[in-house]
Structures are given as structure tokens and as C-alpha cells.
mmCIF file with all atom_site columns, C-alpha atoms in Angstrom:
data_model
loop_
_atom_site.group_PDB
_atom_site.id
_atom_site.type_symbol
_atom_site.label_atom_id
_atom_site.label_alt_id
_atom_site.label_comp_id
_atom_site.label_asym_id
_atom_site.label_entity_id
_atom_site.label_seq_id
_atom_site.pdbx_PDB_ins_code
_atom_site.Cartn_x
_atom_site.Cartn_y
_atom_site.Cartn_z
_atom_site.occupancy
_atom_site.B_iso_or_equiv
_atom_site.pdbx_formal_charge
_atom_site.auth_seq_id
_atom_site.auth_comp_id
_atom_site.auth_asym_id
_atom_site.auth_atom_id
_atom_site.pdbx_PDB_model_num
ATOM 1   C CA . UNK A 1 1   ? 73.113  67.882  72.797 1.00 0.00 ? 330 UNK A CA 1
ATOM 2   C CA . UNK A 1 2   ? 74.307  68.805  76.301 1.00 0.00 ? 331 UNK A CA 1
ATOM 3   C CA . UNK A 1 3   ? 72.791  72.129  77.365 1.00 0.00 ? 332 UNK A CA 1
ATOM 4   C CA . UNK A 1 4   ? 74.558  73.973  80.142 1.00 0.00 ? 333 UNK A CA 1
ATOM 5   C CA . UNK A 1 5   ? 74.241  77.365  81.776 1.00 0.00 ? 334 UNK A CA 1
ATOM 6   C CA . UNK A 1 6   ? 76.622  79.971  83.131 1.00 0.00 ? 335 UNK A CA 1
ATOM 7   C CA . UNK A 1 7   ? 76.137  83.285  84.893 1.00 0.00 ? 336 UNK A CA 1
ATOM 8   C CA . UNK A 1 8   ? 78.299  86.128  83.637 1.00 0.00 ? 337 UNK A CA 1
ATOM 9   C CA . UNK A 1 9   ? 78.805  89.181  85.863 1.00 0.00 ? 338 UNK A CA 1
ATOM 10  C CA . UNK A 1 10  ? 80.527  92.094  84.144 1.00 0.00 ? 339 UNK A CA 1
ATOM 11  C CA . UNK A 1 11  ? 82.075  95.133  85.805 1.00 0.00 ? 340 UNK A CA 1
ATOM 12  C CA . UNK A 1 12  ? 83.550  98.190  84.155 1.00 0.00 ? 341 UNK A CA 1
ATOM 13  C CA . UNK A 1 13  ? 86.757  99.456  85.761 1.00 0.00 ? 342 UNK A CA 1
ATOM 14  C CA . UNK A 1 14  ? 86.773  102.428 88.134 1.00 0.00 ? 343 UNK A CA 1
ATOM 15  C CA . UNK A 1 15  ? 87.468  105.969 86.980 1.00 0.00 ? 344 UNK A CA 1
ATOM 16  C CA . UNK A 1 16  ? 90.937  106.243 85.428 1.00 0.00 ? 345 UNK A CA 1
ATOM 17  C CA . UNK A 1 17  ? 93.104  109.244 84.584 1.00 0.00 ? 346 UNK A CA 1
ATOM 18  C CA . UNK A 1 18  ? 91.921  109.432 80.979 1.00 0.00 ? 347 UNK A CA 1
ATOM 19  C CA . UNK A 1 19  ? 88.238  109.404 82.069 1.00 0.00 ? 348 UNK A CA 1
ATOM 20  C CA . UNK A 1 20  ? 88.657  112.851 83.633 1.00 0.00 ? 349 UNK A CA 1
ATOM 21  C CA . UNK A 1 21  ? 88.141  115.634 81.090 1.00 0.00 ? 350 UNK A CA 1
ATOM 22  C CA . UNK A 1 22  ? 90.760  118.340 81.166 1.00 0.00 ? 351 UNK A CA 1
ATOM 23  C CA . UNK A 1 23  ? 93.195  116.270 83.202 1.00 0.00 ? 352 UNK A CA 1
ATOM 24  C CA . UNK A 1 24  ? 96.796  117.470 83.115 1.00 0.00 ? 353 UNK A CA 1
ATOM 25  C CA . UNK A 1 25  ? 98.193  114.057 83.982 1.00 0.00 ? 354 UNK A CA 1
ATOM 26  C CA . UNK A 1 26  ? 100.411 112.319 81.452 1.00 0.00 ? 355 UNK A CA 1
ATOM 27  C CA . UNK A 1 27  ? 98.539  109.594 79.581 1.00 0.00 ? 356 UNK A CA 1
ATOM 28  C CA . UNK A 1 28  ? 100.234 106.198 79.878 1.00 0.00 ? 357 UNK A CA 1
ATOM 29  C CA . UNK A 1 29  ? 100.290 103.625 77.072 1.00 0.00 ? 358 UNK A CA 1
ATOM 30  C CA . UNK A 1 30  ? 101.291 99.997  76.691 1.00 0.00 ? 359 UNK A CA 1
ATOM 31  C CA . UNK A 1 31  ? 104.709 99.299  75.189 1.00 0.00 ? 360 UNK A CA 1
ATOM 32  C CA . UNK A 1 32  ? 103.753 97.428  72.021 1.00 0.00 ? 361 UNK A CA 1
ATOM 33  C CA . UNK A 1 33  ? 103.455 97.927  68.276 1.00 0.00 ? 362 UNK A CA 1
ATOM 34  C CA . UNK A 1 34  ? 99.921  99.346  68.519 1.00 0.00 ? 363 UNK A CA 1
ATOM 35  C CA . UNK A 1 35  ? 99.859  100.996 71.972 1.00 0.00 ? 364 UNK A CA 1
ATOM 36  C CA . UNK A 1 36  ? 96.655  101.368 73.956 1.00 0.00 ? 365 UNK A CA 1
ATOM 37  C CA . UNK A 1 37  ? 95.875  103.521 76.968 1.00 0.00 ? 366 UNK A CA 1
ATOM 38  C CA . UNK A 1 38  ? 97.028  101.924 80.194 1.00 0.00 ? 367 UNK A CA 1
ATOM 39  C CA . UNK A 1 39  ? 96.194  104.579 82.765 1.00 0.00 ? 368 UNK A CA 1
ATOM 40  C CA . UNK A 1 40  ? 95.924  104.256 86.538 1.00 0.00 ? 369 UNK A CA 1
ATOM 41  C CA . UNK A 1 41  ? 92.796  104.533 88.618 1.00 0.00 ? 370 UNK A CA 1
ATOM 42  C CA . UNK A 1 42  ? 92.185  107.967 90.121 1.00 0.00 ? 371 UNK A CA 1
ATOM 43  C CA . UNK A 1 43  ? 91.455  108.376 93.832 1.00 0.00 ? 372 UNK A CA 1
ATOM 44  C CA . UNK A 1 44  ? 87.770  108.409 92.871 1.00 0.00 ? 373 UNK A CA 1
ATOM 45  C CA . UNK A 1 45  ? 88.281  105.249 90.811 1.00 0.00 ? 374 UNK A CA 1
ATOM 46  C CA . UNK A 1 46  ? 89.866  103.420 93.721 1.00 0.00 ? 375 UNK A CA 1
ATOM 47  C CA . UNK A 1 47  ? 86.927  104.385 95.923 1.00 0.00 ? 376 UNK A CA 1
ATOM 48  C CA . UNK A 1 48  ? 84.503  103.191 93.239 1.00 0.00 ? 377 UNK A CA 1
ATOM 49  C CA . UNK A 1 49  ? 86.369  99.878  93.095 1.00 0.00 ? 378 UNK A CA 1
ATOM 50  C CA . UNK A 1 50  ? 85.961  99.469  96.846 1.00 0.00 ? 379 UNK A CA 1
ATOM 51  C CA . UNK A 1 51  ? 82.229  100.210 96.568 1.00 0.00 ? 380 UNK A CA 1
ATOM 52  C CA . UNK A 1 52  ? 81.567  97.720  93.781 1.00 0.00 ? 381 UNK A CA 1
ATOM 53  C CA . UNK A 1 53  ? 83.616  95.168  95.726 1.00 0.00 ? 382 UNK A CA 1
ATOM 54  C CA . UNK A 1 54  ? 81.270  95.604  98.682 1.00 0.00 ? 383 UNK A CA 1
ATOM 55  C CA . UNK A 1 55  ? 78.286  95.201  96.366 1.00 0.00 ? 384 UNK A CA 1
ATOM 56  C CA . UNK A 1 56  ? 79.635  91.862  95.130 1.00 0.00 ? 385 UNK A CA 1
ATOM 57  C CA . UNK A 1 57  ? 81.103  90.631  98.409 1.00 0.00 ? 386 UNK A CA 1
ATOM 58  C CA . UNK A 1 58  ? 78.511  87.887  98.945 1.00 0.00 ? 387 UNK A CA 1
ATOM 59  C CA . UNK A 1 59  ? 78.253  86.763  95.325 1.00 0.00 ? 388 UNK A CA 1
ATOM 60  C CA . UNK A 1 60  ? 80.029  83.461  94.726 1.00 0.00 ? 389 UNK A CA 1
ATOM 61  C CA . UNK A 1 61  ? 82.291  83.260  91.703 1.00 0.00 ? 390 UNK A CA 1
ATOM 62  C CA . UNK A 1 62  ? 83.854  80.128  90.250 1.00 0.00 ? 391 UNK A CA 1
ATOM 63  C CA . UNK A 1 63  ? 86.275  82.160  88.167 1.00 0.00 ? 392 UNK A CA 1
ATOM 64  C CA . UNK A 1 64  ? 87.408  85.788  87.967 1.00 0.00 ? 393 UNK A CA 1
ATOM 65  C CA . UNK A 1 65  ? 88.801  87.331  84.774 1.00 0.00 ? 394 UNK A CA 1
ATOM 66  C CA . UNK A 1 66  ? 90.217  90.779  84.112 1.00 0.00 ? 395 UNK A CA 1
ATOM 67  C CA . UNK A 1 67  ? 91.647  92.722  81.241 1.00 0.00 ? 396 UNK A CA 1
ATOM 68  C CA . UNK A 1 68  ? 95.416  92.974  81.532 1.00 0.00 ? 397 UNK A CA 1
ATOM 69  C CA . UNK A 1 69  ? 95.256  96.793  81.589 1.00 0.00 ? 398 UNK A CA 1
ATOM 70  C CA . UNK A 1 70  ? 96.027  98.398  84.963 1.00 0.00 ? 399 UNK A CA 1
ATOM 71  C CA . UNK A 1 71  ? 92.685  100.120 85.565 1.00 0.00 ? 400 UNK A CA 1
ATOM 72  C CA . UNK A 1 72  ? 90.792  96.856  85.108 1.00 0.00 ? 401 UNK A CA 1
ATOM 73  C CA . UNK A 1 73  ? 93.299  94.730  87.037 1.00 0.00 ? 402 UNK A CA 1
ATOM 74  C CA . UNK A 1 74  ? 93.222  97.064  90.021 1.00 0.00 ? 403 UNK A CA 1
ATOM 75  C CA . UNK A 1 75  ? 89.412  97.070  90.036 1.00 0.00 ? 404 UNK A CA 1
ATOM 76  C CA . UNK A 1 76  ? 89.314  93.268  89.838 1.00 0.00 ? 405 UNK A CA 1
ATOM 77  C CA . UNK A 1 77  ? 91.833  92.946  92.659 1.00 0.00 ? 406 UNK A CA 1
ATOM 78  C CA . UNK A 1 78  ? 89.677  95.203  94.826 1.00 0.00 ? 407 UNK A CA 1
ATOM 79  C CA . UNK A 1 79  ? 86.747  92.822  94.270 1.00 0.00 ? 408 UNK A CA 1
ATOM 80  C CA . UNK A 1 80  ? 88.979  89.832  95.060 1.00 0.00 ? 409 UNK A CA 1
ATOM 81  C CA . UNK A 1 81  ? 90.032  91.361  98.384 1.00 0.00 ? 410 UNK A CA 1
ATOM 82  C CA . UNK A 1 82  ? 86.393  91.556  99.520 1.00 0.00 ? 411 UNK A CA 1
ATOM 83  C CA . UNK A 1 83  ? 85.186  88.260  98.084 1.00 0.00 ? 412 UNK A CA 1
ATOM 84  C CA . UNK A 1 84  ? 86.274  84.979  99.674 1.00 0.00 ? 413 UNK A CA 1
ATOM 85  C CA . UNK A 1 85  ? 85.319  82.965  96.589 1.00 0.00 ? 414 UNK A CA 1
ATOM 86  C CA . UNK A 1 86  ? 87.898  84.763  94.416 1.00 0.00 ? 415 UNK A CA 1
ATOM 87  C CA . UNK A 1 87  ? 91.335  83.304  95.030 1.00 0.00 ? 416 UNK A CA 1
ATOM 88  C CA . UNK A 1 88  ? 93.031  84.531  91.869 1.00 0.00 ? 417 UNK A CA 1
ATOM 89  C CA . UNK A 1 89  ? 92.211  86.859  88.993 1.00 0.00 ? 418 UNK A CA 1
ATOM 90  C CA . UNK A 1 90  ? 93.104  85.607  85.517 1.00 0.00 ? 419 UNK A CA 1
ATOM 91  C CA . UNK A 1 91  ? 94.283  88.208  82.999 1.00 0.00 ? 420 UNK A CA 1
ATOM 92  C CA . UNK A 1 92  ? 92.769  87.856  79.536 1.00 0.00 ? 421 UNK A CA 1
ATOM 93  C CA . UNK A 1 93  ? 94.037  90.243  76.889 1.00 0.00 ? 422 UNK A CA 1
ATOM 94  C CA . UNK A 1 94  ? 90.960  89.416  74.813 1.00 0.00 ? 423 UNK A CA 1
ATOM 95  C CA . UNK A 1 95  ? 88.760  91.537  77.150 1.00 0.00 ? 424 UNK A CA 1
ATOM 96  C CA . UNK A 1 96  ? 90.850  94.680  76.688 1.00 0.00 ? 425 UNK A CA 1
ATOM 97  C CA . UNK A 1 97  ? 89.202  97.936  75.674 1.00 0.00 ? 426 UNK A CA 1
ATOM 98  C CA . UNK A 1 98  ? 88.614  98.589  71.994 1.00 0.00 ? 427 UNK A CA 1
ATOM 99  C CA . UNK A 1 99  ? 91.816  99.884  70.422 1.00 0.00 ? 428 UNK A CA 1
ATOM 100 C CA . UNK A 1 100 ? 91.223  103.404 69.073 1.00 0.00 ? 429 UNK A CA 1
ATOM 101 C CA . UNK A 1 101 ? 94.601  103.762 67.381 1.00 0.00 ? 430 UNK A CA 1
ATOM 102 C CA . UNK A 1 102 ? 95.898  107.265 66.748 1.00 0.00 ? 431 UNK A CA 1
ATOM 103 C CA . UNK A 1 103 ? 92.821  108.673 68.524 1.00 0.00 ? 432 UNK A CA 1
ATOM 104 C CA . UNK A 1 104 ? 93.882  107.074 71.843 1.00 0.00 ? 433 UNK A CA 1
ATOM 105 C CA . UNK A 1 105 ? 94.151  109.719 74.553 1.00 0.00 ? 434 UNK A CA 1
ATOM 106 C CA . UNK A 1 106 ? 92.130  112.364 72.679 1.00 0.00 ? 435 UNK A CA 1
ATOM 107 C CA . UNK A 1 107 ? 88.652  112.700 74.193 1.00 0.00 ? 436 UNK A CA 1
ATOM 108 C CA . UNK A 1 108 ? 87.451  114.956 71.369 1.00 0.00 ? 437 UNK A CA 1
ATOM 109 C CA . UNK A 1 109 ? 88.499  112.624 68.551 1.00 0.00 ? 438 UNK A CA 1
ATOM 110 C CA . UNK A 1 110 ? 87.241  109.471 70.262 1.00 0.00 ? 439 UNK A CA 1
ATOM 111 C CA . UNK A 1 111 ? 83.932  111.118 71.141 1.00 0.00 ? 440 UNK A CA 1
ATOM 112 C CA . UNK A 1 112 ? 83.461  112.297 67.534 1.00 0.00 ? 441 UNK A CA 1
ATOM 113 C CA . UNK A 1 113 ? 84.162  108.806 66.142 1.00 0.00 ? 442 UNK A CA 1
ATOM 114 C CA . UNK A 1 114 ? 81.808  107.100 68.590 1.00 0.00 ? 443 UNK A CA 1
ATOM 115 C CA . UNK A 1 115 ? 79.080  109.700 67.972 1.00 0.00 ? 444 UNK A CA 1
ATOM 116 C CA . UNK A 1 116 ? 79.156  108.951 64.250 1.00 0.00 ? 445 UNK A CA 1
ATOM 117 C CA . UNK A 1 117 ? 78.965  105.209 64.946 1.00 0.00 ? 446 UNK A CA 1
ATOM 118 C CA . UNK A 1 118 ? 75.942  105.696 67.213 1.00 0.00 ? 447 UNK A CA 1
ATOM 119 C CA . UNK A 1 119 ? 74.059  107.155 64.258 1.00 0.00 ? 448 UNK A CA 1
ATOM 120 C CA . UNK A 1 120 ? 74.546  104.048 62.094 1.00 0.00 ? 449 UNK A CA 1
ATOM 121 C CA . UNK A 1 121 ? 71.690  101.627 62.722 1.00 0.00 ? 450 UNK A CA 1
ATOM 122 C CA . UNK A 1 122 ? 73.253  98.658  60.938 1.00 0.00 ? 451 UNK A CA 1
ATOM 123 C CA . UNK A 1 123 ? 76.376  98.113  63.023 1.00 0.00 ? 452 UNK A CA 1
ATOM 124 C CA . UNK A 1 124 ? 77.739  95.546  60.577 1.00 0.00 ? 453 UNK A CA 1
ATOM 125 C CA . UNK A 1 125 ? 78.544  98.450  58.264 1.00 0.00 ? 454 UNK A CA 1
ATOM 126 C CA . UNK A 1 126 ? 81.045  99.793  60.781 1.00 0.00 ? 455 UNK A CA 1
ATOM 127 C CA . UNK A 1 127 ? 84.189  98.216  59.345 1.00 0.00 ? 456 UNK A CA 1
ATOM 128 C CA . UNK A 1 128 ? 86.337  101.357 59.021 1.00 0.00 ? 457 UNK A CA 1
ATOM 129 C CA . UNK A 1 129 ? 89.367  101.336 61.275 1.00 0.00 ? 458 UNK A CA 1
ATOM 130 C CA . UNK A 1 130 ? 90.964  104.344 62.870 1.00 0.00 ? 459 UNK A CA 1
ATOM 131 C CA . UNK A 1 131 ? 94.639  104.015 61.810 1.00 0.00 ? 460 UNK A CA 1
ATOM 132 C CA . UNK A 1 132 ? 96.304  101.478 64.141 1.00 0.00 ? 461 UNK A CA 1
ATOM 133 C CA . UNK A 1 133 ? 92.923  100.841 65.749 1.00 0.00 ? 462 UNK A CA 1
ATOM 134 C CA . UNK A 1 134 ? 89.976  98.440  65.653 1.00 0.00 ? 463 UNK A CA 1
ATOM 135 C CA . UNK A 1 135 ? 86.677  98.923  63.874 1.00 0.00 ? 464 UNK A CA 1
ATOM 136 C CA . UNK A 1 136 ? 83.482  98.107  65.737 1.00 0.00 ? 465 UNK A CA 1
ATOM 137 C CA . UNK A 1 137 ? 83.255  94.883  63.729 1.00 0.00 ? 466 UNK A CA 1
ATOM 138 C CA . UNK A 1 138 ? 86.830  94.008  64.721 1.00 0.00 ? 467 UNK A CA 1
ATOM 139 C CA . UNK A 1 139 ? 85.743  94.414  68.336 1.00 0.00 ? 468 UNK A CA 1
ATOM 140 C CA . UNK A 1 140 ? 82.650  92.296  67.719 1.00 0.00 ? 469 UNK A CA 1
ATOM 141 C CA . UNK A 1 141 ? 84.820  89.525  66.265 1.00 0.00 ? 470 UNK A CA 1
ATOM 142 C CA . UNK A 1 142 ? 87.097  89.696  69.302 1.00 0.00 ? 471 UNK A CA 1
ATOM 143 C CA . UNK A 1 143 ? 84.064  89.455  71.592 1.00 0.00 ? 472 UNK A CA 1
ATOM 144 C CA . UNK A 1 144 ? 82.908  86.311  69.814 1.00 0.00 ? 473 UNK A CA 1
ATOM 145 C CA . UNK A 1 145 ? 86.363  84.827  70.399 1.00 0.00 ? 474 UNK A CA 1
ATOM 146 C CA . UNK A 1 146 ? 86.038  85.789  74.058 1.00 0.00 ? 475 UNK A CA 1
ATOM 147 C CA . UNK A 1 147 ? 82.637  84.075  74.332 1.00 0.00 ? 476 UNK A CA 1
ATOM 148 C CA . UNK A 1 148 ? 84.056  80.905  72.793 1.00 0.00 ? 477 UNK A CA 1
ATOM 149 C CA . UNK A 1 149 ? 86.917  81.044  75.308 1.00 0.00 ? 478 UNK A CA 1
ATOM 150 C CA . UNK A 1 150 ? 84.427  81.700  78.114 1.00 0.00 ? 479 UNK A CA 1
ATOM 151 C CA . UNK A 1 151 ? 82.430  78.569  77.263 1.00 0.00 ? 480 UNK A CA 1
ATOM 152 C CA . UNK A 1 152 ? 85.631  76.521  77.279 1.00 0.00 ? 481 UNK A CA 1
ATOM 153 C CA . UNK A 1 153 ? 86.427  77.944  80.707 1.00 0.00 ? 482 UNK A CA 1
ATOM 154 C CA . UNK A 1 154 ? 82.958  77.091  82.024 1.00 0.00 ? 483 UNK A CA 1
ATOM 155 C CA . UNK A 1 155 ? 83.405  73.525  80.775 1.00 0.00 ? 484 UNK A CA 1
ATOM 156 C CA . UNK A 1 156 ? 86.412  72.890  83.007 1.00 0.00 ? 485 UNK A CA 1
ATOM 157 C CA . UNK A 1 157 ? 84.924  74.438  86.139 1.00 0.00 ? 486 UNK A CA 1
ATOM 158 C CA . UNK A 1 158 ? 83.425  71.995  88.678 1.00 0.00 ? 487 UNK A CA 1
ATOM 159 C CA . UNK A 1 159 ? 80.084  73.789  89.006 1.00 0.00 ? 488 UNK A CA 1
ATOM 160 C CA . UNK A 1 160 ? 77.244  72.820  86.646 1.00 0.00 ? 489 UNK A CA 1
ATOM 161 C CA . UNK A 1 161 ? 76.055  76.438  86.644 1.00 0.00 ? 490 UNK A CA 1
ATOM 162 C CA . UNK A 1 162 ? 79.272  78.424  86.801 1.00 0.00 ? 491 UNK A CA 1
ATOM 163 C CA . UNK A 1 163 ? 79.362  82.055  87.879 1.00 0.00 ? 492 UNK A CA 1
ATOM 164 C CA . UNK A 1 164 ? 82.122  84.021  86.187 1.00 0.00 ? 493 UNK A CA 1
ATOM 165 C CA . UNK A 1 165 ? 83.261  87.576  86.918 1.00 0.00 ? 494 UNK A CA 1
ATOM 166 C CA . UNK A 1 166 ? 84.737  89.692  84.114 1.00 0.00 ? 495 UNK A CA 1
ATOM 167 C CA . UNK A 1 167 ? 86.225  93.137  84.752 1.00 0.00 ? 496 UNK A CA 1
ATOM 168 C CA . UNK A 1 168 ? 86.661  95.026  81.509 1.00 0.00 ? 497 UNK A CA 1
ATOM 169 C CA . UNK A 1 169 ? 86.035  98.370  79.799 1.00 0.00 ? 498 UNK A CA 1
ATOM 170 C CA . UNK A 1 170 ? 83.137  100.527 78.660 1.00 0.00 ? 499 UNK A CA 1
ATOM 171 C CA . UNK A 1 171 ? 83.257  100.086 74.882 1.00 0.00 ? 500 UNK A CA 1
ATOM 172 C CA . UNK A 1 172 ? 83.995  96.372  75.200 1.00 0.00 ? 501 UNK A CA 1
ATOM 173 C CA . UNK A 1 173 ? 81.088  95.826  77.597 1.00 0.00 ? 502 UNK A CA 1
ATOM 174 C CA . UNK A 1 174 ? 78.615  97.827  75.510 1.00 0.00 ? 503 UNK A CA 1
ATOM 175 C CA . UNK A 1 175 ? 79.445  95.802  72.410 1.00 0.00 ? 504 UNK A CA 1
ATOM 176 C CA . UNK A 1 176 ? 79.339  92.575  74.437 1.00 0.00 ? 505 UNK A CA 1
ATOM 177 C CA . UNK A 1 177 ? 75.795  93.527  75.457 1.00 0.00 ? 506 UNK A CA 1
ATOM 178 C CA . UNK A 1 178 ? 74.837  94.041  71.803 1.00 0.00 ? 507 UNK A CA 1
ATOM 179 C CA . UNK A 1 179 ? 76.369  90.705  70.777 1.00 0.00 ? 508 UNK A CA 1
ATOM 180 C CA . UNK A 1 180 ? 74.630  88.815  73.592 1.00 0.00 ? 509 UNK A CA 1
ATOM 181 C CA . UNK A 1 181 ? 71.314  90.441  72.678 1.00 0.00 ? 510 UNK A CA 1
ATOM 182 C CA . UNK A 1 182 ? 71.446  88.652  69.321 1.00 0.00 ? 511 UNK A CA 1
ATOM 183 C CA . UNK A 1 183 ? 70.861  85.373  71.181 1.00 0.00 ? 512 UNK A CA 1
ATOM 184 C CA . UNK A 1 184 ? 67.740  86.630  72.952 1.00 0.00 ? 513 UNK A CA 1
ATOM 185 C CA . UNK A 1 185 ? 64.243  87.442  71.699 1.00 0.00 ? 514 UNK A CA 1
ATOM 186 C CA . UNK A 1 186 ? 62.863  88.570  75.055 1.00 0.00 ? 515 UNK A CA 1
ATOM 187 C CA . UNK A 1 187 ? 63.748  90.878  77.919 1.00 0.00 ? 516 UNK A CA 1
ATOM 188 C CA . UNK A 1 188 ? 63.618  94.678  78.210 1.00 0.00 ? 517 UNK A CA 1
ATOM 189 C CA . UNK A 1 189 ? 67.270  94.994  79.233 1.00 0.00 ? 518 UNK A CA 1
ATOM 190 C CA . UNK A 1 190 ? 68.383  93.968  75.769 1.00 0.00 ? 519 UNK A CA 1
ATOM 191 C CA . UNK A 1 191 ? 67.769  97.005  73.608 1.00 0.00 ? 520 UNK A CA 1
ATOM 192 C CA . UNK A 1 192 ? 69.378  99.385  76.109 1.00 0.00 ? 521 UNK A CA 1
ATOM 193 C CA . UNK A 1 193 ? 72.644  99.678  74.201 1.00 0.00 ? 522 UNK A CA 1
ATOM 194 C CA . UNK A 1 194 ? 72.646  103.489 74.332 1.00 0.00 ? 523 UNK A CA 1
ATOM 195 C CA . UNK A 1 195 ? 72.460  103.607 78.124 1.00 0.00 ? 524 UNK A CA 1
ATOM 196 C CA . UNK A 1 196 ? 75.489  105.246 79.756 1.00 0.00 ? 525 UNK A CA 1
ATOM 197 C CA . UNK A 1 197 ? 77.783  102.587 81.266 1.00 0.00 ? 526 UNK A CA 1
ATOM 198 C CA . UNK A 1 198 ? 79.281  104.229 84.385 1.00 0.00 ? 527 UNK A CA 1
ATOM 199 C CA . UNK A 1 199 ? 82.639  103.424 85.915 1.00 0.00 ? 528 UNK A CA 1
ATOM 200 C CA . UNK A 1 200 ? 82.216  100.200 87.957 1.00 0.00 ? 529 UNK A CA 1
ATOM 201 C CA . UNK A 1 201 ? 78.787  99.698  86.385 1.00 0.00 ? 530 UNK A CA 1
ATOM 202 C CA . UNK A 1 202 ? 77.568  96.102  86.777 1.00 0.00 ? 531 UNK A CA 1
ATOM 203 C CA . UNK A 1 203 ? 75.784  93.817  84.320 1.00 0.00 ? 532 UNK A CA 1
ATOM 204 C CA . UNK A 1 204 ? 74.604  90.242  84.785 1.00 0.00 ? 533 UNK A CA 1
ATOM 205 C CA . UNK A 1 205 ? 73.666  87.683  82.148 1.00 0.00 ? 534 UNK A CA 1
ATOM 206 C CA . UNK A 1 206 ? 72.500  84.096  82.014 1.00 0.00 ? 535 UNK A CA 1
ATOM 207 C CA . UNK A 1 207 ? 73.998  82.204  79.077 1.00 0.00 ? 536 UNK A CA 1
ATOM 208 C CA . UNK A 1 208 ? 72.771  78.782  77.953 1.00 0.00 ? 537 UNK A CA 1
ATOM 209 C CA . UNK A 1 209 ? 75.110  76.913  75.644 1.00 0.00 ? 538 UNK A CA 1
ATOM 210 C CA . UNK A 1 210 ? 75.578  73.612  73.845 1.00 0.00 ? 539 UNK A CA 1
ATOM 211 C CA . UNK A 1 211 ? 78.674  72.134  75.434 1.00 0.00 ? 540 UNK A CA 1
ATOM 212 C CA . UNK A 1 212 ? 79.212  69.668  72.573 1.00 0.00 ? 541 UNK A CA 1
ATOM 213 C CA . UNK A 1 213 ? 79.252  72.318  69.852 1.00 0.00 ? 542 UNK A CA 1
ATOM 214 C CA . UNK A 1 214 ? 80.503  75.070  72.178 1.00 0.00 ? 543 UNK A CA 1
ATOM 215 C CA . UNK A 1 215 ? 77.776  77.376  70.880 1.00 0.00 ? 544 UNK A CA 1
ATOM 216 C CA . UNK A 1 216 ? 75.511  79.838  72.679 1.00 0.00 ? 545 UNK A CA 1
ATOM 217 C CA . UNK A 1 217 ? 71.846  78.877  72.513 1.00 0.00 ? 546 UNK A CA 1
ATOM 218 C CA . UNK A 1 218 ? 70.157  81.799  74.279 1.00 0.00 ? 547 UNK A CA 1
ATOM 219 C CA . UNK A 1 219 ? 70.813  84.598  76.732 1.00 0.00 ? 548 UNK A CA 1
ATOM 220 C CA . UNK A 1 220 ? 69.007  86.709  79.309 1.00 0.00 ? 549 UNK A CA 1
ATOM 221 C CA . UNK A 1 221 ? 70.078  89.954  80.947 1.00 0.00 ? 550 UNK A CA 1
ATOM 222 C CA . UNK A 1 222 ? 69.084  90.586  84.562 1.00 0.00 ? 551 UNK A CA 1
ATOM 223 C CA . UNK A 1 223 ? 71.121  93.756  85.227 1.00 0.00 ? 552 UNK A CA 1
ATOM 224 C CA . UNK A 1 224 ? 72.736  96.219  82.829 1.00 0.00 ? 553 UNK A CA 1
ATOM 225 C CA . UNK A 1 225 ? 75.139  99.120  83.446 1.00 0.00 ? 554 UNK A CA 1
ATOM 226 C CA . UNK A 1 226 ? 73.974  99.506  87.049 1.00 0.00 ? 555 UNK A CA 1
ATOM 227 C CA . UNK A 1 227 ? 75.909  101.957 89.203 1.00 0.00 ? 556 UNK A CA 1
ATOM 228 C CA . UNK A 1 228 ? 73.570  102.144 92.188 1.00 0.00 ? 557 UNK A CA 1
ATOM 229 C CA . UNK A 1 229 ? 76.427  101.264 94.564 1.00 0.00 ? 558 UNK A CA 1
ATOM 230 C CA . UNK A 1 230 ? 78.214  104.487 93.608 1.00 0.00 ? 559 UNK A CA 1
ATOM 231 C CA . UNK A 1 231 ? 75.492  106.880 94.814 1.00 0.00 ? 560 UNK A CA 1
#
């Protein structure tokens, strides 16, 4: 068995148009069979992206990955501009936000759905899909595919302890935290799933994996949903 380690740094995108309650701006969607929100960063969101970029400016990354949605891409590109170790940002559709189907763009409906899900202790029961959307378990399955893809990526990088940046979305990153916690039996930062994940909030994990089987062995969380740079 060949044990290896990688460091995963996660960043939520900056504030986007749909994050602002009561906004009168037109919500933008992807042009596909099951559209998802693809809104732009607000002026505040662009400033937040600059601030998180400054926070990460001295952190070396062997690879940078972003969701293909505009708000995440623009946040990732802001980090790349300030960080000499990031030459390109790869776009991975697998780290998109959870698809909320016909509820997309409605704060009230999305909030109500997520509030109900928060009250269910056994998350594996959450298999109901909003029409044209993903259930929480669908998202969890997608996250496991992402982690498998992440390990493959770490395998081809020259560093023996790769550091990988991922810029994604709030619901994706909260569920990623829950999934990674299942590989850890220690650490106070696992068990903080209900903590608010602010725009450009940062998390950092250490992931040990079996490179032969491409399986995660254990995880640790050093930082979770931290927005200190935006104060």
C-alpha cells in the first residue's frame, strides 16, 4: 500500500447577484436541459475575491480548480492574479453548486427546502429531488466522484504532498465537509456542518489516501468556513 497526502484548500465564490436578497437584477441561468444559476459577482463579491486572493497570495498551489460557473471562475481568477504558483485554473463541472431545479432563483423556496433538510439527522434519508434538481444524496455521490478525480489529479502532480485549490459553492462545500468528516474520528472542526459558510470563506483539509486503490484513508480539517479576511 502506497500512502500519500494532499492538502485541499477550498474557497467559496464571492457574493453574486442571487446572494443579495431583494435584488431586482435579472437572474442568469446556464443554457442546458436542466439550467442552473450562473450569476455574476456583485461589486462586493469582486472586492471579496480580491481580499481572499491577498489572504492566499503566499500559499503555494500545485493545481487550481474551479467550478465552471461564472461566480466561481471569476473568484478563482482573482486568486490566480495574486498567486505566482497558479498559472492556470482548470474548470471542473463536477464542483458546481447543487442543482436546485425549479427552485433555482427563489430564495424563499430554496431556504425552505434546506431548512427542512437541516432538521433530518440521518442525511442518507434525503433522497427526494426537487423537480429537475439534485437531492442531497445526489450531491454526496457527485462529491465522492470529485474526490476520486482529485486523487487521480494528485497522482500526476510532481509534488509528493500536493496542495490543491478548489473554488466552488456554499452547498457543495458544506456537503464536502460532511463527506470528509466520515474519514476522521478526531478534530473539533469536523462536526461544524451547521456553521455559516460566508462568501469567499476558506477551508483547509489534509487528506491521506492509498494511491494503489485510490481510496481515502483519513482526513483532518485545519480551517473551516473562515471569512476573517473579509472583516
